[in-house]
């Protein structure tokens, strides 16, 4: 908020009557142009060509001129756009869109509205596009919700406890394989396997947690990255148990409290007197992931207001002070790892039952990176931020599938752009977990990022 | 009175870092309901000794014993740091303030009551379900926090982030946060550093209040001699890791060893000072 109200004021004061500001900008632009020309004289100004008898240099003076002119005008534009001669690029863009404060303030109304939309959404799509037309949109929504759930799960570890985890996909994989193996070998139903898969993933979370307790920051990130890879490599090579690269197929689909989504007698459509349609299963899967995601949401929202959640945030702010207040940092970190992993495991079970087929291909490092990017882009610790980031990220990614390789470029650029515009994520404000008189959001600049 | 018995007994404490002996065979006592100050020139080993007492360092040799009011005894050198606060009732503040800057003032005081609230939340499950026993414990914790906010004059700032407070306010909040853990011994590492005279006078009032009304003994490191001489019941002086003086304010003020350590003396004066100190030390032994 302070950004938007104060940032334009000084630039207006300085720019209007002050020739000094203009001259500073021009001088900086000239300096930048000279540096660009110096660099370009080597990098762009000369080219080696193959000539008879060896190599020859071809001089291209115009390239140097063009580079210098482009840099000069670019720097000039930045100087007049930004409040302080283009150094503060973030400030220049902060007026272009609602600030994080406006977003989090609107959160009180936005969240119930989003929930209503999430519940009635598939029926709206059905009535608009019909059964077959709506299918791709509902499947996209399922995918987005899966990532939202994973984002909320990882948010406990990264956003609240401040422990950078680059191997989160490992727990997603553990959950998926736990469900698939239990269902295939023991014939257990989805509803029995779901909590078990969550527990197994939580156990693996604790197993990862123990060796990394002493590590902080970059070192922690590297070890979690390695952990994620170990899980994937084991899944890939333990052929007898996991099927290796072939994966596991014919994983049982979930049933509606025992009623299968199948054609014919005793199927879902038959029991409820509907005409059979494959969309029923898709809608059921949608509501399944929606309720799992909401479970994650409500549990993590409540955990934040409990002593354990406050201890996680305190750990992120200052670990040494936590120890001086009688907080056992070992168990506090382990519970964060375990709970984050548990939600990852739930999401993994859902993924396995939705796909019916899993292989190590689905659990590569890029998945961890995408989930982490969603959490960071949304704003560490912000629940609504994860929703916005996942929708933009996954939704946008699928939406622009026709653009082939360009979409990667566009997404890379837009991520850079968002991080410049809002370095602490889309919603960086922190809501206090308890208040005496009035709940006031805390500016993201004050909130620690965690060092371990 | 119970003031005669010691809450903290440090015996022959030694802490080495490689070849450097930071604390060398130091023994002293902190009496119950006393304010004991540890003073000494920079690098004398005060903070190292402090870190040993609060469990942040494990000493190479020596014994640190705490006797709680209810008769329980703890050997601090054997306890992990969090249990020293939780079970032995020793709380501390830091020389460079360590508040949870991104959390509100009230939240800082709530984190300090983690142990009590964690027990009330029955492995977090009771808390998740919102059991009445947990809600009652939480209301009591907020009440306790509000009480301390009142005492440190920060009630109007309760819902502001701790990082937004002024330096003096942050120091007071850190003391209140330590008090919220319900300690019997409060260890303060330079509480008056960076405070103006008015603020340090308020600090003295607060520390006396803590000692008298909460029956909490205080061990403090301080450079501000005005604060030390004003409120201390007992002073321990360290220099180069060794204890050079130990006694009440008047004794320490006139101890030639202390004067020598602080002001520096000529070679031949040291012998003279030592001769004086031996007689002075004997007097102090009998006095205590």
XYZ file of C-alpha atoms in Angstrom:
740
model
C 0.000 0.000 0.000
C 2.791 2.367 0.930
C 4.254 1.676 -2.488
C 1.266 2.842 -4.469
C 0.481 5.930 -2.435
C 3.961 7.313 -1.936
C 5.793 6.127 -5.035
C 4.137 8.418 -7.623
C 4.313 11.477 -5.366
C 8.084 12.074 -5.288
C 8.457 11.419 -9.025
C 5.726 13.966 -9.776
C 7.414 16.509 -7.539
C 10.817 15.862 -8.995
C 9.891 15.499 -12.654
C 7.773 18.621 -13.121
C 9.979 21.544 -12.061
C 13.323 19.807 -11.775
C 15.711 19.869 -14.720
C 18.174 18.144 -12.435
C 16.183 14.911 -12.602
C 16.137 15.045 -16.407
C 19.838 15.741 -16.594
C 20.590 12.875 -14.218
C 18.522 10.539 -16.365
C 20.222 11.695 -19.552
C 23.657 11.382 -17.986
C 22.880 7.834 -16.802
C 21.555 6.962 -20.261
C 24.752 8.278 -21.871
C 26.894 6.271 -19.453
C 24.819 3.148 -20.160
C 25.135 3.763 -23.915
C 28.927 4.106 -23.652
C 29.141 0.867 -21.659
C 26.881 -0.846 -24.195
C 29.030 0.434 -27.055
C 32.179 -0.793 -25.332
C 30.670 -4.234 -24.823
C 29.179 -4.329 -28.298
C 32.488 -3.383 -29.926
C 33.790 -6.804 -28.931
C 30.619 -8.882 -28.831
C 28.716 -7.520 -31.826
C 31.153 -5.298 -33.695
C 33.430 -7.971 -35.032
C 32.764 -11.329 -36.579
C 35.204 -14.066 -37.436
C 34.764 -15.462 -40.918
C 36.410 -18.385 -42.568
C 38.692 -16.965 -45.225
C 41.171 -18.693 -47.467
C 44.218 -19.420 -45.335
C 42.480 -19.232 -41.931
C 40.089 -16.858 -40.189
C 39.460 -13.222 -40.957
C 37.738 -10.516 -38.941
C 34.801 -8.668 -40.422
C 34.017 -5.325 -38.779
C 30.390 -4.271 -38.419
C 30.353 -0.754 -36.921
C 26.606 -0.289 -37.387
C 25.862 -3.030 -34.853
C 27.723 -1.064 -32.217
C 25.766 2.088 -33.028
C 22.429 0.274 -32.950
C 23.243 -1.358 -29.588
C 24.278 1.961 -28.070
C 21.179 3.771 -29.363
C 18.819 1.037 -28.130
C 20.412 1.046 -24.672
C 20.390 4.869 -24.564
C 16.678 5.149 -25.278
C 15.833 2.132 -23.159
C 17.617 3.625 -20.162
C 15.986 6.984 -20.864
C 12.531 5.387 -20.894
C 13.240 3.560 -17.637
C 14.480 6.790 -16.094
C 11.258 8.640 -16.774
C 8.969 5.700 -16.022
C 10.466 4.787 -12.674
C 10.338 7.089 -9.655
C 14.099 6.977 -9.128
C 15.854 6.943 -12.490
C 14.795 3.435 -13.370
C 16.497 1.638 -10.525
C 13.209 0.694 -8.922
C 11.603 -1.240 -11.728
C 9.113 -2.811 -9.323
C 7.814 0.610 -8.300
C 7.198 1.510 -11.915
C 4.807 -1.356 -12.381
C 3.137 -1.276 -9.000
C 0.451 1.087 -10.212
C -0.528 -1.109 -13.134
C -2.433 -3.686 -11.118
C -4.086 -3.988 -7.710
C -1.510 -4.159 -4.975
C -1.160 -7.177 -2.705
C -2.977 -5.278 0.005
C -6.032 -4.776 -2.167
C -5.953 -8.472 -3.070
C -5.681 -9.706 0.495
C -8.241 -7.174 1.671
C -10.625 -8.419 -0.981
C -9.804 -11.916 0.263
C -12.651 -11.804 2.748
C -15.152 -11.581 -0.116
C -13.132 -13.357 -2.779
C -12.741 -16.585 -0.868
C -16.440 -17.422 -0.347
C -17.128 -16.339 -3.927
C -14.401 -18.670 -5.218
C -15.818 -21.511 -3.130
C -19.320 -21.020 -4.564
C -17.846 -20.844 -8.060
C -15.874 -24.046 -7.435
C -19.034 -25.873 -6.331
C -21.414 -24.736 -9.078
C -18.720 -24.417 -11.763
C -18.951 -27.913 -13.274
C -22.759 -27.679 -13.554
C -22.479 -24.295 -15.251
C -19.972 -25.780 -17.682
C -22.252 -28.777 -18.265
C -25.252 -26.632 -19.087
C -23.182 -24.373 -21.350
C -21.076 -26.877 -23.277
C -22.954 -30.122 -22.804
C -21.520 -33.388 -21.532
C -18.686 -33.859 -24.002
C -17.781 -30.201 -24.445
C -17.445 -29.532 -20.722
C -15.193 -32.519 -20.142
C -11.923 -30.859 -21.077
C -12.665 -27.841 -18.867
C -13.585 -29.988 -15.880
C -10.442 -32.076 -16.366
C -8.421 -28.869 -16.451
C -10.132 -27.769 -13.234
C -9.221 -31.127 -11.648
C -5.603 -30.588 -12.637
C -5.592 -27.052 -11.222
C -7.191 -28.233 -7.980
C -4.556 -30.969 -7.649
C -1.834 -28.358 -7.893
C -3.678 -26.051 -5.493
C -3.797 -28.887 -2.987
C -0.113 -29.657 -3.500
C 0.644 -25.943 -3.177
C -1.249 -25.726 0.118
C 0.573 -28.819 1.367
C 3.977 -27.440 0.428
C 2.985 -24.072 1.882
C 3.089 -25.650 5.352
C 6.732 -26.610 4.867
C 8.009 -23.656 2.837
C 5.593 -20.851 3.636
C 4.986 -21.415 7.331
C 8.011 -23.286 8.648
C 10.416 -21.655 6.175
C 12.080 -24.948 5.203
C 12.955 -24.905 1.509
C 11.891 -28.264 0.075
C 12.837 -29.005 -3.538
C 11.806 -32.652 -3.393
C 8.123 -32.332 -2.548
C 7.104 -34.452 -5.528
C 8.637 -37.461 -3.725
C 5.701 -37.492 -1.288
C 3.272 -37.118 -4.176
C 4.910 -40.209 -5.684
C 4.877 -42.101 -2.377
C 1.143 -41.399 -2.025
C 0.400 -42.462 -5.599
C 2.419 -45.678 -5.413
C 1.109 -46.512 -1.931
C -2.467 -46.353 -3.163
C -1.739 -48.190 -6.401
C 0.176 -51.027 -4.736
C -2.294 -51.460 -1.879
C -5.241 -51.443 -4.258
C -3.609 -53.834 -6.718
C -2.184 -56.314 -4.219
C -4.688 -56.252 -1.384
C -7.772 -55.031 -3.214
C -8.351 -52.289 -0.641
C -10.830 -49.587 -1.604
C -9.826 -45.980 -2.266
C -11.345 -44.755 0.976
C -9.270 -47.178 3.042
C -6.108 -46.502 1.062
C -6.389 -42.706 1.137
C -5.617 -42.245 4.860
C -3.053 -45.051 4.749
C -1.270 -43.459 1.788
C -1.285 -40.142 3.651
C 0.231 -41.811 6.715
C 2.899 -43.567 4.655
C 3.819 -40.282 2.970
C 3.967 -38.594 6.404
C 6.299 -41.345 7.590
C 8.552 -40.669 4.614
C 8.351 -36.986 5.482
C 9.742 -37.776 8.930
C 12.407 -39.998 7.351
C 13.488 -37.105 5.146
C 13.206 -34.739 8.089
C 15.634 -36.531 10.391
C 18.826 -36.272 8.333
C 18.124 -32.688 7.246
C 17.308 -31.264 10.684
C 20.745 -29.735 11.072
C 20.826 -28.290 7.573
C 19.727 -24.806 6.648
C 19.028 -22.794 3.523
C 20.830 -23.921 0.365
C 22.138 -27.113 1.965
C 18.640 -28.173 2.994
C 17.351 -27.458 -0.526
C 20.065 -29.622 -2.114
C 19.389 -32.580 0.190
C 15.621 -32.442 -0.364
C 16.281 -32.271 -4.106
C 18.422 -35.401 -3.823
C 15.731 -37.112 -1.748
C 13.166 -36.474 -4.480
C 15.501 -37.958 -7.064
C 16.284 -41.010 -4.894
C 12.595 -41.845 -4.627
C 12.135 -41.488 -8.385
C 15.199 -43.588 -9.201
C 14.114 -46.323 -6.791
C 10.656 -46.374 -8.394
C 12.319 -46.592 -11.794
C 14.686 -49.454 -10.956
C 12.822 -51.666 -8.506
C 11.122 -53.465 -11.332
C 9.579 -56.369 -9.359
C 7.870 -54.046 -6.904
C 6.991 -50.904 -8.834
C 6.975 -52.038 -12.410
C 9.925 -49.785 -13.186
C 9.532 -47.597 -16.272
C 6.418 -49.568 -17.267
C 4.656 -48.142 -14.249
C 1.526 -49.567 -12.680
C -1.621 -49.846 -14.728
C -5.238 -50.891 -14.153
C -5.324 -49.042 -10.837
C -8.898 -49.280 -9.496
C -11.057 -46.191 -10.025
C -12.823 -44.743 -7.006
C -16.401 -45.710 -6.373
C -19.265 -43.573 -5.122
C -19.579 -45.181 -1.660
C -19.332 -48.625 -3.231
C -21.234 -47.861 -6.434
C -19.018 -48.153 -9.517
C -19.161 -45.613 -12.335
C -19.843 -48.335 -14.872
C -22.317 -48.908 -17.653
C -25.152 -51.318 -16.963
C -26.848 -52.731 -13.878
C -25.628 -51.546 -10.471
C -23.613 -48.678 -11.939
C -23.906 -45.096 -10.734
C -26.199 -44.042 -13.592
C -28.433 -47.087 -13.098
C -28.829 -46.624 -9.352
C -29.678 -42.937 -9.632
C -31.875 -43.429 -12.662
C -29.694 -41.380 -15.020
C -28.619 -42.080 -18.559
C -25.054 -43.421 -18.515
C -22.438 -40.838 -19.295
C -18.655 -40.893 -18.729
C -18.917 -37.321 -17.442
C -20.359 -38.603 -14.122
C -17.003 -40.017 -13.134
C -15.234 -36.808 -14.133
C -17.629 -34.734 -12.038
C -17.198 -37.121 -9.133
C -13.419 -36.863 -9.419
C -13.772 -33.088 -9.497
C -15.719 -33.028 -6.259
C -13.342 -35.554 -4.730
C -10.294 -33.357 -5.339
C -12.286 -30.269 -4.359
C -13.129 -31.783 -0.985
C -9.556 -33.035 -0.491
C -8.238 -29.570 -1.326
C -10.743 -27.954 1.033
C -9.700 -30.383 3.768
C -6.102 -29.289 3.235
C -7.208 -25.655 3.278
C -9.197 -25.835 6.493
C -6.646 -27.937 8.340
C -3.760 -25.665 7.401
C -5.790 -22.538 8.222
C -6.587 -23.947 11.645
C -3.070 -25.213 12.239
C -1.768 -21.675 11.712
C -3.834 -20.490 14.664
C -2.768 -23.336 16.917
C 0.433 -23.321 18.966
C 2.109 -25.666 16.495
C 1.434 -23.320 13.568
C 2.664 -20.326 15.528
C 5.785 -22.302 16.405
C 6.343 -23.013 12.673
C 6.135 -19.335 11.860
C 8.352 -18.451 14.811
C 10.844 -21.010 13.521
C 10.821 -19.253 10.157
C 11.395 -15.904 11.861
C 14.137 -16.906 14.309
C 15.145 -20.430 15.230
C 17.480 -19.446 18.075
C 14.795 -17.395 19.811
C 12.464 -20.416 19.530
C 14.944 -22.569 21.398
C 15.181 -19.948 24.138
C 11.390 -20.092 24.550
C 11.258 -23.806 25.216
C 10.192 -24.863 21.724
C 11.595 -28.208 20.644
C 12.743 -27.260 17.157
C 13.356 -30.892 16.185
C 9.785 -32.066 16.640
C 8.422 -28.777 15.288
C 10.350 -29.195 12.028
C 9.436 -32.867 11.784
C 5.720 -32.175 12.190
C 5.932 -29.588 9.404
C 7.631 -32.100 7.106
C 5.201 -34.851 8.086
C 2.025 -32.802 7.610
C 3.203 -31.304 4.319
C 4.097 -34.796 3.120
C 0.745 -36.180 4.250
C -1.196 -33.761 2.049
C 1.195 -34.563 -0.800
C 0.379 -38.231 -0.221
C -3.380 -37.570 -0.339
C -2.952 -35.730 -3.622
C -0.805 -38.589 -4.930
C -3.511 -41.170 -4.143
C -6.021 -39.033 -5.961
C -3.688 -38.718 -8.924
C -3.266 -42.502 -9.105
C -6.990 -43.211 -8.986
C -7.761 -40.475 -11.498
C -5.172 -41.602 -14.047
C -5.534 -45.349 -13.520
C -1.901 -45.551 -14.583
C 1.236 -44.184 -12.940
C 4.904 -44.319 -13.825
C 8.020 -42.534 -12.536
C 7.650 -40.174 -15.521
C 4.963 -38.261 -13.629
C 7.196 -37.507 -10.655
C 10.188 -35.702 -12.095
C 11.973 -32.731 -10.578
C 10.065 -30.318 -12.817
C 6.890 -31.177 -10.853
C 8.569 -30.122 -7.598
C 9.741 -26.967 -9.309
C 6.242 -26.159 -10.574
C 4.684 -26.676 -7.126
C 7.379 -24.553 -5.484
C 6.948 -21.882 -8.171
C 3.203 -21.797 -7.405
C 3.893 -21.290 -3.700
C 6.562 -18.636 -4.244
C 4.633 -16.807 -6.974
C 1.465 -16.786 -4.890
C 3.305 -15.413 -1.872
C 4.872 -17.566 0.832
C 2.290 -18.524 3.420
C -0.681 -17.134 1.479
C -3.532 -19.566 0.825
C -5.313 -17.357 -1.689
C -2.019 -16.633 -3.427
C -1.582 -20.345 -4.148
C -5.043 -20.474 -5.747
C -4.299 -17.510 -8.015
C -0.825 -18.730 -8.922
C -1.970 -22.315 -9.629
C -4.838 -21.081 -11.783
C -2.585 -18.729 -13.753
C 0.218 -21.223 -14.026
C -1.518 -24.534 -14.762
C -4.584 -23.012 -16.390
C -2.533 -20.735 -18.602
C -0.130 -23.495 -19.433
C -2.873 -25.818 -20.641
C -4.812 -23.048 -22.299
C -1.949 -22.039 -24.579
C -1.057 -25.577 -25.537
C -1.362 -24.687 -29.254
C 1.563 -22.293 -29.023
C 3.940 -25.204 -28.549
C 7.409 -24.172 -27.412
C 6.610 -20.446 -27.226
C 4.525 -20.971 -24.116
C 7.622 -21.938 -22.145
C 9.256 -18.698 -23.209
C 6.159 -16.681 -22.344
C 5.831 -18.366 -18.971
C 9.469 -17.874 -18.156
C 9.167 -14.192 -19.014
C 5.938 -13.721 -17.105
C 7.467 -15.335 -14.025
C 10.422 -12.956 -14.189
C 7.989 -10.094 -14.677
C 5.853 -11.075 -11.656
C 8.896 -11.500 -9.441
C 10.175 -8.045 -10.448
C 6.758 -6.511 -9.922
C 6.075 -8.321 -6.656
C 9.261 -9.808 -5.254
C 7.450 -11.390 -2.320
C 4.745 -13.053 -4.426
C 1.277 -11.945 -5.496
C -0.044 -11.800 -1.937
C 2.825 -11.053 0.394
C 0.862 -9.745 3.354
C 0.648 -11.895 6.437
C -2.525 -12.151 8.492
C -1.778 -12.413 12.221
C -2.980 -15.634 13.835
C -4.390 -13.888 16.906
C -5.276 -10.311 17.786
C -6.125 -8.256 20.839
C -8.206 -5.450 19.365
C -7.945 -5.264 15.597
C -6.609 -7.647 12.989
C -4.001 -5.790 10.936
C -2.177 -7.411 8.046
C 1.615 -7.368 8.283
C 3.641 -6.097 5.350
C 5.518 -8.844 3.542
C 8.759 -6.891 3.878
C 8.830 -7.590 7.618
C 8.037 -11.284 7.383
C 11.033 -13.589 7.440
C 11.677 -15.998 4.584
C 13.280 -18.668 6.740
C 16.837 -19.823 6.475
C 16.469 -23.535 6.850
C 13.727 -15.585 54.251
C 14.348 -17.924 51.387
C 16.738 -15.350 49.968
C 19.536 -17.216 51.687
C 19.403 -20.175 49.308
C 20.735 -20.119 45.782
C 18.593 -20.667 42.703
C 21.596 -21.034 40.397
C 24.937 -22.482 41.390
C 27.775 -22.350 38.875
C 30.775 -24.445 39.893
C 34.175 -24.405 38.179
C 32.684 -23.622 34.793
C 35.186 -23.795 31.927
C 34.501 -23.203 28.239
C 37.210 -23.357 25.584
C 37.027 -22.477 21.915
C 40.032 -24.202 20.380
C 42.999 -22.716 22.211
C 41.048 -19.817 23.666
C 39.739 -20.243 27.177
C 36.676 -17.992 27.156
C 35.485 -18.933 30.635
C 38.112 -20.249 33.008
C 37.109 -22.039 36.195
C 34.358 -19.624 37.221
C 32.180 -20.329 40.257
C 29.406 -18.161 41.649
C 25.878 -18.268 42.995
C 22.689 -16.454 42.099
C 20.531 -16.088 45.189
C 16.792 -16.446 45.021
C 14.883 -13.164 44.569
C 18.104 -11.274 43.924
C 19.230 -9.247 40.940
C 22.715 -10.491 40.159
C 24.805 -8.599 37.610
C 27.750 -9.974 35.669
C 30.076 -7.214 34.547
C 33.491 -7.055 32.952
C 35.352 -5.477 30.062
C 34.621 -6.525 26.471
C 35.716 -10.088 25.759
C 35.697 -11.036 29.428
C 33.554 -14.118 28.755
C 30.234 -12.817 30.082
C 28.104 -13.834 27.112
C 29.900 -17.198 26.821
C 29.122 -17.910 30.460
C 25.536 -16.839 29.764
C 25.258 -19.166 26.782
C 26.500 -22.022 28.940
C 23.865 -21.320 31.594
C 21.036 -21.146 29.029
C 22.174 -24.266 27.171
C 23.325 -22.664 23.933
C 26.877 -23.880 24.612
C 27.817 -27.098 26.330
C 30.657 -26.253 28.762
C 33.898 -28.245 28.665
C 33.916 -28.607 32.431
C 31.955 -27.560 35.455
C 28.496 -27.861 36.894
C 25.489 -25.556 36.539
C 22.726 -26.418 38.966
C 19.258 -24.919 39.289
C 17.148 -25.481 42.380
C 13.489 -24.722 41.736
C 11.137 -23.477 44.380
C 9.173 -26.749 44.409
C 12.327 -28.687 45.284
C 13.184 -30.013 41.820
C 16.870 -29.786 40.877
C 18.314 -29.632 37.391
C 21.849 -29.858 36.043
C 21.706 -27.480 33.110
C 24.866 -28.689 31.362
C 23.057 -31.973 30.737
C 19.775 -30.566 29.414
C 19.065 -29.571 25.795
C 18.382 -25.823 25.492
C 14.601 -26.008 25.069
C 14.197 -28.122 28.220
C 16.183 -25.555 30.219
C 13.405 -23.059 29.570
C 10.588 -25.570 29.724
C 11.541 -27.548 32.810
C 14.288 -25.731 34.713
C 12.453 -22.393 34.449
C 15.357 -20.375 33.048
C 14.425 -17.799 30.379
C 16.750 -15.471 28.486
C 16.945 -12.471 26.205
C 19.608 -11.751 23.617
C 22.275 -9.097 23.242
C 21.179 -8.472 19.652
C 17.396 -8.526 19.999
C 15.808 -11.660 18.594
C 12.086 -11.004 18.239
C 9.841 -12.614 15.644
C 9.766 -9.453 13.521
C 7.059 -10.527 11.079
C 4.679 -11.555 13.848
C 2.627 -9.170 15.951
C 3.606 -8.131 19.467
C 0.808 -10.304 20.851
C 1.875 -13.288 18.736
C 5.399 -12.983 20.109
C 4.000 -13.359 23.616
C 1.793 -16.264 22.515
C 4.750 -18.154 21.049
C 6.441 -17.803 24.440
C 3.546 -19.749 26.002
C 4.042 -22.586 23.519
C 4.629 -25.280 26.125
C 1.444 -24.571 28.075
C -0.692 -24.206 24.940
C 0.833 -27.259 23.287
C -0.100 -29.374 26.305
C -3.615 -27.922 26.267
C -4.042 -28.697 22.568
C -3.507 -32.442 23.218
C -1.145 -33.228 20.331
C -2.797 -30.489 18.229
C -5.839 -32.749 17.692
C -7.766 -31.214 20.589
C -6.872 -27.811 19.189
C -8.005 -28.750 15.680
C -11.339 -29.849 17.074
C -11.565 -26.685 19.193
C -12.093 -28.484 22.499
C -13.302 -26.194 25.315
C -10.246 -26.986 27.452
C -7.990 -25.687 24.691
C -10.079 -22.573 24.137
C -9.904 -21.838 27.843
C -6.115 -22.259 27.849
C -5.848 -19.960 24.826
C -7.998 -17.288 26.480
C -5.791 -17.494 29.566
C -2.674 -17.187 27.423
C -4.053 -14.046 25.759
C -4.899 -12.682 29.199
C -1.366 -13.320 30.432
C 0.051 -11.661 27.309
C -2.259 -8.669 27.829
C -1.081 -8.411 31.429
C 2.567 -8.179 30.351
C 1.714 -5.758 27.542
C 0.174 -3.535 30.193
C 3.329 -3.815 32.319
C 5.653 -2.813 29.471
C 3.306 -0.072 28.163
C 2.781 -1.721 24.790
C -0.957 -2.440 24.933
C -1.755 0.008 22.101
C 0.862 -1.701 19.897
C -0.400 -5.249 20.555
C -1.473 -5.903 16.957
C 1.495 -4.260 15.237
C 4.411 -6.260 13.862
C 7.266 -6.524 16.363
C 9.740 -5.234 13.757
C 7.897 -1.880 13.710
C 8.619 -1.174 17.384
C 11.320 1.237 18.485
C 14.551 -0.122 19.911
C 13.605 0.421 23.541
C 10.153 -1.071 22.986
C 11.715 -4.144 21.353
C 13.979 -4.630 24.391
C 10.989 -4.404 26.743
C 8.990 -6.807 24.578
C 11.821 -9.318 24.661
C 11.813 -9.196 28.464
C 8.017 -9.627 28.539
C 8.314 -12.534 26.105
C 10.848 -14.233 28.361
C 8.536 -13.650 31.362
C 5.633 -15.284 29.491
C 7.487 -18.605 29.650
C 6.931 -18.424 33.428
C 10.573 -18.536 34.527
C 12.060 -18.598 38.009
C 15.369 -17.228 36.761
C 15.455 -14.529 34.105
C 18.752 -14.061 32.243
C 19.138 -10.717 30.480
C 22.001 -10.055 28.066
C 22.638 -6.288 28.119
C 19.008 -5.181 28.534
C 19.906 -1.471 28.721
C 22.132 -1.386 25.628
C 21.168 1.502 23.376
C 18.642 2.947 25.796
C 18.486 6.599 26.821
C 18.593 7.496 30.559
C 14.806 7.740 30.840
C 14.329 4.346 29.217
C 16.926 2.700 31.433
C 15.246 4.197 34.512
C 11.970 2.601 33.345
C 13.835 -0.640 32.781
C 15.084 -0.564 36.372
C 11.515 -0.163 37.609
C 10.404 -3.099 35.438
C 13.215 -5.344 36.666
C 12.482 -4.500 40.313
C 8.815 -5.242 39.692
C 9.709 -8.625 38.173
C 11.916 -9.454 41.141
C 9.499 -8.304 43.829
C 6.047 -9.109 42.458
C 6.833 -12.203 40.417
C 9.474 -13.637 42.734
C 11.737 -14.123 39.757
C 15.493 -13.973 40.251
C 17.426 -12.037 37.635
C 20.893 -12.632 36.223
C 22.003 -9.846 33.929
C 24.976 -8.811 31.877
C 25.273 -5.064 31.624
C 27.746 -2.411 30.549
C 25.684 0.512 31.796
C 27.169 1.036 35.274
C 24.311 3.357 36.218
C 21.859 0.477 35.785
C 24.145 -2.068 37.426
C 24.948 -0.023 40.519
C 21.336 1.084 40.880
C 19.519 -2.244 40.863
C 21.991 -5.042 41.563
C 21.878 -6.907 44.843
C 25.009 -8.796 43.926
C 27.748 -8.307 41.308
C 30.140 -10.804 39.729
C 33.080 -9.363 37.795
C 34.815 -11.307 35.032
C 38.038 -10.414 33.234
C 39.815 -12.594 30.661
C 37.442 -15.437 31.495
C 38.273 -15.434 35.204
C 36.225 -14.208 38.107
C 38.077 -11.303 39.671
C 35.488 -10.073 42.126
C 32.186 -11.145 43.632
C 30.146 -9.274 46.207
C 27.641 -6.501 46.820
C 27.708 -3.135 45.084
C 29.920 -1.334 47.616
C 32.407 -4.160 47.789
C 32.826 -4.422 44.021
C 32.941 -0.657 43.543
C 35.933 -0.408 45.835
C 37.675 -3.632 44.818
C 41.137 -2.696 43.469
C 41.030 -5.689 41.080
C 37.928 -4.311 39.458
C 39.366 -0.824 39.252
C 42.525 -2.274 37.727
C 40.581 -4.288 35.150
C 38.478 -1.327 34.084
C 41.009 1.494 34.238
C 44.312 -0.321 33.823
C 47.219 0.161 36.268
C 50.985 0.300 36.344
C 52.925 -2.948 36.828
C 53.939 -2.306 40.433
C 50.446 -1.292 41.454
C 49.074 -4.769 40.713
C 50.981 -6.402 43.570
C 49.752 -3.714 45.859
C 46.193 -4.227 44.577
C 46.414 -7.961 45.065
C 47.572 -7.590 48.622
C 44.647 -5.313 49.260
C 42.226 -7.649 47.515
C 43.249 -10.623 49.611
C 42.225 -8.863 52.757
C 39.128 -7.482 51.000
C 38.216 -10.940 49.630
C 38.410 -12.437 53.096
C 36.046 -9.791 54.379
C 33.612 -10.578 51.567
C 33.693 -14.303 52.331
C 32.710 -13.774 55.920
C 30.120 -11.172 54.995
C 28.262 -13.515 52.667
